[in-house]
PDB file of C-alpha atoms in Angstrom:
ATOM      1  CA  MET R   1      -0.002   0.091   0.060  1.00 64.00           C
ATOM      2  CA  ALA R   2       1.288   3.311  -1.051  1.00 72.00           C
ATOM      3  CA  ILE R   3       1.973   5.832   1.887  1.00 77.00           C
ATOM      4  CA  TYR R   4       2.284   9.508   1.038  1.00 77.00           C
ATOM      5  CA  HIS R   5       3.863  12.101   3.524  1.00 85.00           C
ATOM      6  CA  LEU R   6       3.999  15.968   3.349  1.00 89.00           C
ATOM      7  CA  ASN R   7       5.216  18.128   6.121  1.00 93.00           C
ATOM      8  CA  VAL R   8       5.565  21.937   5.752  1.00 91.00           C
ATOM      9  CA  LYS R   9       7.451  23.868   8.478  1.00 93.00           C
ATOM     10  CA  ASN R  10       8.792  27.369   8.942  1.00 93.00           C
ATOM     11  CA  ILE R  11      12.609  28.342   9.053  1.00 94.00           C
ATOM     12  CA  SER R  12      12.439  31.046  11.733  1.00 92.00           C
ATOM     13  CA  ARG R  13      14.974  33.143  13.494  1.00 89.00           C
ATOM     14  CA  GLY R  14      12.663  32.706  16.610  1.00 88.00           C
ATOM     15  CA  ASP R  15      13.620  29.102  16.600  1.00 88.00           C
ATOM     16  CA  GLY R  16      17.350  30.195  16.517  1.00 85.00           C
ATOM     17  CA  ARG R  17      17.797  28.923  12.980  1.00 88.00           C
ATOM     18  CA  SER R  18      19.577  30.471   9.921  1.00 91.00           C
ATOM     19  CA  VAL R  19      18.100  30.291   6.526  1.00 94.00           C
ATOM     20  CA  VAL R  20      21.635  30.381   4.875  1.00 95.00           C
ATOM     21  CA  ALA R  21      22.643  27.006   7.272  1.00 93.00           C
ATOM     22  CA  ALA R  22      19.215  25.467   6.152  1.00 93.00           C
ATOM     23  CA  ALA R  23      19.949  26.167   2.375  1.00 94.00           C
ATOM     24  CA  ALA R  24      23.441  24.538   2.918  1.00 94.00           C
ATOM     25  CA  TYR R  25      22.110  21.668   4.640  1.00 94.00           C
ATOM     26  CA  ARG R  26      19.438  20.930   1.990  1.00 92.00           C
ATOM     27  CA  ALA R  27      21.809  21.427  -0.857  1.00 93.00           C
ATOM     28  CA  GLY R  28      24.783  19.516   0.714  1.00 93.00           C
ATOM     29  CA  GLU R  29      27.027  22.713   0.050  1.00 94.00           C
ATOM     30  CA  VAL R  30      29.206  25.151   1.765  1.00 95.00           C
ATOM     31  CA  LEU R  31      27.687  28.567   1.800  1.00 95.00           C
ATOM     32  CA  PRO R  32      29.190  31.872   3.237  1.00 96.00           C
ATOM     33  CA  ASN R  33      26.793  33.127   6.033  1.00 93.00           C
ATOM     34  CA  ASP R  34      27.384  36.932   5.705  1.00 93.00           C
ATOM     35  CA  ALA R  35      25.240  37.735   8.853  1.00 86.00           C
ATOM     36  CA  GLU R  36      27.069  35.603  11.014  1.00 86.00           C
ATOM     37  CA  GLU R  37      30.445  35.723   9.233  1.00 89.00           C
ATOM     38  CA  LYS R  38      30.989  32.125   9.148  1.00 92.00           C
ATOM     39  CA  LEU R  39      30.545  29.163   6.721  1.00 93.00           C
ATOM     40  CA  SER R  40      27.762  27.044   6.838  1.00 92.00           C
ATOM     41  CA  ASP R  41      29.319  23.724   5.909  1.00 91.00           C
ATOM     42  CA  PHE R  42      27.400  20.579   4.789  1.00 92.00           C
ATOM     43  CA  GLY R  43      29.568  19.867   1.732  1.00 89.00           C
ATOM     44  CA  GLY R  44      30.370  16.375   3.106  1.00 87.00           C
ATOM     45  CA  ARG R  45      26.689  15.160   2.862  1.00 87.00           C
ATOM     46  CA  ARG R  46      26.401  12.177   0.429  1.00 90.00           C
ATOM     47  CA  ASP R  47      22.660  11.610   0.756  1.00 90.00           C
ATOM     48  CA  VAL R  48      21.817  14.523  -1.529  1.00 89.00           C
ATOM     49  CA  ILE R  49      20.991  13.376  -4.975  1.00 87.00           C
ATOM     50  CA  THR R  50      20.225  16.549  -6.621  1.00 88.00           C
ATOM     51  CA  SER R  51      19.567  20.212  -5.820  1.00 91.00           C
ATOM     52  CA  GLY R  52      18.414  23.170  -7.461  1.00 91.00           C
ATOM     53  CA  ILE R  53      16.637  26.491  -7.198  1.00 93.00           C
ATOM     54  CA  ARG R  54      13.189  26.944  -8.868  1.00 91.00           C
ATOM     55  CA  LEU R  55      12.122  30.629  -9.400  1.00 92.00           C
ATOM     56  CA  PRO R  56       8.706  32.063  -9.987  1.00 91.00           C
ATOM     57  CA  GLU R  57       8.255  33.624 -13.352  1.00 90.00           C
ATOM     58  CA  GLY R  58       9.727  37.194 -13.461  1.00 91.00           C
ATOM     59  CA  ALA R  59      12.020  36.601 -10.666  1.00 92.00           C
ATOM     60  CA  PRO R  60      15.570  38.426 -11.063  1.00 95.00           C
ATOM     61  CA  GLU R  61      18.098  36.133 -12.540  1.00 95.00           C
ATOM     62  CA  TRP R  62      20.437  36.556  -9.363  1.00 96.00           C
ATOM     63  CA  MET R  63      18.264  34.618  -7.287  1.00 95.00           C
ATOM     64  CA  ALA R  64      19.218  31.441  -9.002  1.00 95.00           C
ATOM     65  CA  ASP R  65      22.558  31.907  -7.079  1.00 96.00           C
ATOM     66  CA  ARG R  66      22.016  29.976  -3.810  1.00 96.00           C
ATOM     67  CA  THR R  67      24.667  32.216  -1.737  1.00 96.00           C
ATOM     68  CA  ARG R  68      23.195  35.481  -3.143  1.00 97.00           C
ATOM     69  CA  LEU R  69      19.679  34.316  -2.632  1.00 96.00           C
ATOM     70  CA  TRP R  70      19.816  33.309   1.034  1.00 95.00           C
ATOM     71  CA  ASN R  71      22.158  35.812   2.196  1.00 96.00           C
ATOM     72  CA  ALA R  72      19.605  38.390   0.713  1.00 96.00           C
ATOM     73  CA  VAL R  73      16.909  36.697   2.705  1.00 94.00           C
ATOM     74  CA  GLU R  74      18.990  37.052   5.936  1.00 92.00           C
ATOM     75  CA  LEU R  75      19.585  40.673   5.257  1.00 92.00           C
ATOM     76  CA  ALA R  76      16.138  41.805   4.264  1.00 92.00           C
ATOM     77  CA  GLU R  77      14.537  40.391   7.315  1.00 88.00           C
ATOM     78  CA  ARG R  78      15.382  42.595  10.620  1.00 86.00           C
ATOM     79  CA  ARG R  79      13.067  41.219  13.078  1.00 90.00           C
ATOM     80  CA  HIS R  80      14.459  38.801  15.683  1.00 88.00           C
ATOM     81  CA  ASP R  81      11.594  36.424  15.081  1.00 89.00           C
ATOM     82  CA  ALA R  82      11.254  36.640  11.408  1.00 90.00           C
ATOM     83  CA  ARG R  83      10.087  33.643   9.432  1.00 93.00           C
ATOM     84  CA  LEU R  84      12.685  33.488   6.728  1.00 93.00           C
ATOM     85  CA  ALA R  85      11.464  30.580   4.592  1.00 92.00           C
ATOM     86  CA  LYS R  86       9.377  27.485   4.283  1.00 91.00           C
ATOM     87  CA  GLU R  87      10.556  23.902   4.235  1.00 90.00           C
ATOM     88  CA  ILE R  88       8.536  21.620   2.153  1.00 89.00           C
ATOM     89  CA  GLU R  89       9.237  18.052   2.930  1.00 89.00           C
ATOM     90  CA  PHE R  90       7.394  15.236   1.214  1.00 88.00           C
ATOM     91  CA  ALA R  91       8.329  11.434   1.028  1.00 89.00           C
ATOM     92  CA  LEU R  92       7.395   9.416  -2.146  1.00 87.00           C
ATOM     93  CA  PRO R  93       5.675   5.798  -1.892  1.00 86.00           C
ATOM     94  CA  ARG R  94       8.008   2.974  -2.118  1.00 83.00           C
ATOM     95  CA  GLU R  95       6.207   1.568  -5.098  1.00 86.00           C
ATOM     96  CA  LEU R  96       7.207   4.563  -7.054  1.00 87.00           C
ATOM     97  CA  PRO R  97      10.232   3.782  -9.319  1.00 90.00           C
ATOM     98  CA  ARG R  98      13.313   5.539  -8.594  1.00 86.00           C
ATOM     99  CA  SER R  99      13.620   6.804 -12.159  1.00 89.00           C
ATOM    100  CA  VAL R 100      10.315   8.976 -11.595  1.00 93.00           C
ATOM    101  CA  TRP R 101      11.477  10.702  -8.220  1.00 89.00           C
ATOM    102  CA  LEU R 102      13.106  13.512 -10.091  1.00 91.00           C
ATOM    103  CA  ALA R 103      10.056  14.225 -12.129  1.00 94.00           C
ATOM    104  CA  VAL R 104       7.668  14.119  -9.261  1.00 91.00           C
ATOM    105  CA  ALA R 105       9.902  16.442  -7.092  1.00 90.00           C
ATOM    106  CA  HIS R 106       9.966  18.868  -9.997  1.00 92.00           C
ATOM    107  CA  ALA R 107       6.206  18.698 -10.452  1.00 93.00           C
ATOM    108  CA  MET R 108       5.789  19.332  -6.532  1.00 90.00           C
ATOM    109  CA  ALA R 109       8.194  22.336  -6.607  1.00 90.00           C
ATOM    110  CA  GLY R 110       6.521  23.698  -9.772  1.00 91.00           C
ATOM    111  CA  ALA R 111       3.238  23.757  -8.191  1.00 91.00           C
ATOM    112  CA  TYR R 112       4.804  25.648  -5.267  1.00 88.00           C
ATOM    113  CA  THR R 113       6.941  27.974  -7.336  1.00 90.00           C
ATOM    114  CA  ALA R 114       3.991  28.706  -9.613  1.00 90.00           C
ATOM    115  CA  GLN R 115       2.286  30.555  -6.423  1.00 88.00           C
ATOM    116  CA  GLY R 116       4.886  33.074  -6.328  1.00 78.00           C
TER     117      GLY R 116
END
């Protein structure tokens, strides 16, 4: 029997989280965190199959750069309890072939991106 899971969570400073660190972790990369003047280093992760940035139509091209995007988000929000981003996590059913995973993930991301 197929089981599906979807969880949407906020990435918030009020929880003591950094959106740059969260982005680095999700992508399995090393990103400089300008606000904290340190590196968010998750470059050693081996479980990241692929990563990318989906932009809504009309978004500036510079937003496709993960470092620039998430550091700009950190700088734009001034409040100590600001909600900086949403994390959308979903699990695919085991019955779904691995060859289809990326297409389903892109379709899910496209549905959220289309909302702006």
